[in-house]
CSV table of C-alpha atoms in Angstrom, one decimal:
chain,number,residue,atom,x,y,z
A,1,MET,CA,-67.2,112.2,105.2
A,2,SER,CA,-67.2,108.6,104.0
A,3,VAL,CA,-70.3,106.5,103.6
A,4,GLN,CA,-69.2,104.3,106.4
A,5,GLU,CA,-68.6,107.3,108.7
A,6,ARG,CA,-72.1,108.6,107.9
A,7,LYS,CA,-73.7,105.2,108.6
A,8,GLN,CA,-71.8,105.0,111.9
A,9,ARG,CA,-73.0,108.4,112.9
A,10,GLU,CA,-76.6,107.6,111.9
A,11,ARG,CA,-76.4,104.4,113.9
A,12,ALA,CA,-75.2,106.2,116.9
A,13,GLU,CA,-77.9,108.8,116.6
A,14,ARG,CA,-80.6,106.1,116.3
A,15,GLU,CA,-79.2,104.4,119.4
A,16,ARG,CA,-79.2,107.7,121.4
A,17,LEU,CA,-82.8,108.2,120.2
A,18,ILE,CA,-83.8,104.7,121.4
A,19,VAL,CA,-82.2,105.3,124.8
A,20,ALA,CA,-83.7,108.8,125.2
A,21,THR,CA,-87.1,107.6,124.3
A,22,ALA,CA,-87.0,104.6,126.6
A,23,ARG,CA,-85.8,106.8,129.4
A,24,GLU,CA,-88.6,109.4,128.8
A,25,LEU,CA,-91.3,106.7,128.6
A,26,ALA,CA,-90.0,105.0,131.8
A,27,GLU,CA,-89.9,108.3,133.7
A,28,GLN,CA,-93.5,109.1,132.5
A,29,GLN,CA,-95.1,105.7,132.9
A,30,GLY,CA,-92.6,103.3,134.5
A,31,TRP,CA,-90.4,100.6,133.1
A,32,ASP,CA,-93.4,98.3,132.5
A,33,ALA,CA,-94.5,100.7,129.8
A,34,VAL,CA,-91.2,100.4,127.9
A,35,THR,CA,-91.6,97.7,125.2
A,36,THR,CA,-89.9,97.4,121.9
A,37,ARG,CA,-93.3,97.8,120.2
A,38,ARG,CA,-94.0,101.1,122.0
A,39,LEU,CA,-90.5,102.3,121.4
A,40,ALA,CA,-90.7,101.5,117.7
A,41,GLU,CA,-93.9,103.5,117.4
A,42,ARG,CA,-92.5,106.5,119.3
A,43,ILE,CA,-89.3,106.7,117.3
A,44,GLU,CA,-90.9,105.7,114.1
A,45,TYR,CA,-88.6,102.8,113.3
A,46,SER,CA,-89.5,99.2,113.0
A,47,GLN,CA,-88.9,96.7,115.8
A,48,PRO,CA,-86.2,95.0,113.8
A,49,VAL,CA,-84.3,98.3,113.7
A,50,LEU,CA,-84.5,98.4,117.5
A,51,TYR,CA,-83.2,94.8,117.7
A,52,SER,CA,-80.3,95.7,115.4
A,53,HIS,CA,-79.2,98.1,118.3
A,54,PHE,CA,-80.3,96.2,121.4
A,55,ARG,CA,-81.2,92.6,121.9
A,56,GLY,CA,-84.1,93.6,124.1
A,57,LYS,CA,-85.4,95.6,127.0
A,58,ARG,CA,-82.7,94.4,129.3
A,59,GLU,CA,-79.9,95.9,127.1
A,60,ILE,CA,-81.9,99.2,126.8
A,61,ILE,CA,-82.2,99.3,130.6
A,62,GLY,CA,-78.4,98.8,130.8
A,63,ALA,CA,-77.8,101.6,128.3
A,64,VAL,CA,-80.0,104.0,130.4
A,65,ALA,CA,-78.1,102.9,133.5
A,66,LEU,CA,-74.8,103.7,132.0
A,67,GLU,CA,-76.0,107.1,130.8
A,68,GLY,CA,-77.4,107.7,134.3
A,69,ALA,CA,-74.2,106.7,136.0
A,70,ALA,CA,-72.3,109.3,134.0
A,71,GLU,CA,-74.8,112.0,134.8
A,72,MET,CA,-74.8,111.1,138.5
A,73,ALA,CA,-71.0,111.1,138.6
A,74,ALA,CA,-70.9,114.6,136.9
A,75,ALA,CA,-73.6,115.9,139.3
A,76,VAL,CA,-71.7,114.6,142.4
A,77,ARG,CA,-68.4,116.0,141.2
A,78,ALA,CA,-69.9,119.4,140.4
A,79,ALA,CA,-71.5,119.6,143.8
A,80,THR,CA,-68.5,118.5,145.7
A,81,SER,CA,-66.0,120.6,143.8
A,82,ALA,CA,-68.0,123.7,144.8
A,83,ALA,CA,-68.0,122.7,148.5
A,84,ASP,CA,-65.4,124.0,151.0
A,85,GLY,CA,-64.1,121.4,153.4
A,86,PRO,CA,-64.8,117.7,154.0
A,87,HIS,CA,-68.0,118.1,156.0
A,88,THR,CA,-69.5,120.4,153.3
A,89,ARG,CA,-68.3,118.2,150.5
A,90,VAL,CA,-69.8,115.0,152.0
A,91,THR,CA,-73.1,116.9,152.8
A,92,ALA,CA,-73.2,118.1,149.2
A,93,LEU,CA,-72.5,114.6,147.9
A,94,ALA,CA,-75.3,113.2,150.0
A,95,ARG,CA,-77.8,115.8,149.0
A,96,THR,CA,-76.9,115.6,145.3
A,97,TYR,CA,-77.2,111.8,145.3
A,98,LEU,CA,-80.6,111.9,146.9
A,99,GLU,CA,-81.8,114.7,144.6
A,100,PHE,CA,-80.6,112.7,141.6
A,101,ALA,CA,-82.5,109.7,142.8
A,102,ALA,CA,-85.7,111.7,143.4
A,103,ARG,CA,-85.5,113.6,140.0
A,104,ASN,CA,-84.7,110.5,138.0
A,105,PRO,CA,-86.6,107.6,139.4
A,106,ALA,CA,-86.6,105.4,136.3
A,107,VAL,CA,-82.8,106.0,135.7
A,108,TYR,CA,-82.2,105.2,139.4
A,109,ASP,CA,-84.2,102.0,139.0
A,110,ALA,CA,-82.2,101.2,135.9
A,111,LEU,CA,-79.0,101.7,137.8
A,112,PHE,CA,-79.8,99.9,141.1
A,113,GLN,CA,-83.0,98.0,140.9
A,114,LEU,CA,-83.5,96.4,137.5
A,115,ASP,CA,-81.5,93.9,135.6
A,116,GLY,CA,-79.7,95.7,132.8
A,117,GLY,CA,-77.2,93.0,132.2
A,118,LEU,CA,-74.4,95.0,133.8
A,119,THR,CA,-71.8,93.7,136.2
A,120,TYR,CA,-71.1,95.7,139.4
A,121,ALA,CA,-68.0,95.5,141.6
A,122,GLN,CA,-66.2,93.2,139.2
A,123,GLU,CA,-63.2,93.5,136.9
A,124,ASP,CA,-65.5,93.8,133.9
A,125,THR,CA,-67.7,96.5,135.4
A,126,PRO,CA,-68.4,99.1,132.7
A,127,GLU,CA,-66.4,102.3,133.0
A,128,PRO,CA,-69.4,104.6,133.7
A,129,LEU,CA,-70.3,102.5,136.7
A,130,LYS,CA,-66.8,102.5,138.0
A,131,ASP,CA,-66.6,106.2,137.5
A,132,ALA,CA,-69.8,106.8,139.4
A,133,PHE,CA,-68.4,104.9,142.4
A,134,ALA,CA,-65.1,106.8,142.0
A,135,ALA,CA,-67.0,110.1,142.2
A,136,LEU,CA,-68.4,109.0,145.6
A,137,LEU,CA,-65.0,107.7,146.7
A,138,GLU,CA,-63.2,111.0,145.9
A,139,SER,CA,-65.1,112.8,148.7
A,140,LEU,CA,-65.9,109.9,151.0
A,141,GLY,CA,-62.4,108.4,151.1
A,142,GLU,CA,-61.0,111.5,152.9
A,143,VAL,CA,-63.5,111.0,155.7
A,144,ALA,CA,-63.4,107.3,156.2
A,145,GLY,CA,-61.4,107.5,159.4
A,146,ASP,CA,-58.2,105.9,160.6
A,147,GLY,CA,-57.9,102.2,159.8
A,148,VAL,CA,-61.0,102.2,157.6
A,149,HIS,CA,-60.6,101.1,154.0
A,150,PRO,CA,-61.9,104.1,151.9
A,151,GLY,CA,-63.6,101.8,149.4
A,152,LEU,CA,-65.4,99.9,152.1
A,153,PHE,CA,-66.5,103.1,153.8
A,154,THR,CA,-67.8,104.4,150.5
A,155,GLU,CA,-69.8,101.2,150.0
A,156,VAL,CA,-71.4,101.6,153.5
A,157,PHE,CA,-72.2,105.3,153.0
A,158,TRP,CA,-73.6,104.6,149.5
A,159,ALA,CA,-75.7,101.8,151.0
A,160,ALA,CA,-77.1,104.3,153.5
A,161,LEU,CA,-77.9,106.8,150.8
A,162,HIS,CA,-79.5,104.1,148.7
A,163,GLY,CA,-81.7,103.1,151.6
A,164,LEU,CA,-82.7,106.7,152.2
A,165,ALA,CA,-83.5,107.2,148.5
A,166,THR,CA,-85.5,104.0,148.3
A,167,LEU,CA,-87.4,104.4,151.5
A,168,THR,CA,-88.2,108.1,150.8
A,169,ARG,CA,-89.5,107.3,147.3
A,170,ALA,CA,-91.7,104.5,148.7
A,171,GLY,CA,-93.2,107.0,151.2
A,172,ARG,CA,-91.7,105.2,154.2
A,173,LEU,CA,-89.9,108.2,155.5
A,174,LEU,CA,-91.3,111.7,156.3
A,175,PRO,CA,-90.2,114.1,153.6
A,176,GLU,CA,-89.9,117.0,156.1
A,177,ASP,CA,-87.0,115.1,157.9
A,178,ALA,CA,-84.9,114.7,154.8
A,179,ALA,CA,-82.3,117.4,155.6
A,180,GLN,CA,-82.0,116.1,159.2
A,181,ARG,CA,-81.3,112.6,157.9
A,182,VAL,CA,-78.5,113.9,155.7
A,183,GLU,CA,-76.9,115.8,158.6
A,184,LEU,CA,-77.2,112.8,160.9
A,185,LEU,CA,-75.6,110.5,158.3
A,186,VAL,CA,-72.8,112.9,157.6
A,187,ASP,CA,-72.2,113.8,161.3
A,188,ARG,CA,-72.4,110.2,162.7
A,189,LEU,CA,-70.9,108.1,159.9
A,190,ALA,CA,-68.2,110.3,158.3
A,191,VAL,CA,-65.2,111.3,160.4
A,192,VAL,CA,-64.9,115.0,159.5
């Protein structure tokens, strides 16, 4: 291995450590607790080393969002590939999405609530974000209904899931009705 390859590998490892540590800290204490000073202390590197990887917290949030988008896409695909038939697939998608949001609140915030400097629904949208949307579209497109654009239907269904995730987390919805909400969403919105 050349010196340059070793340095690139070490740089990538440091970057992964920064992102993992930021994510862990955010999940434990919230994003307000994530500062470059605290990250530097936790990973035992200087703040200038952090700044050599990320210009600041905004870029770190973006990196966590991209990692989370890839994880969410993989979880949705795993759940829907194991499901038999459109209704079961869409139900699995909805449950998996909501479970992901509940299990990973800081990642979910990085994806959909905080400014991570990422563009959404644009030509230059990063690939992991496009792929997360594609993971939803793969199952939802088949139940959009006649004359309904699959991408538009996916956006509306996703917005409903996001509303459920956000309202549930804020304690605005009764947790014991979660399964009924998913069934209602699937039965009334998706043409299966």
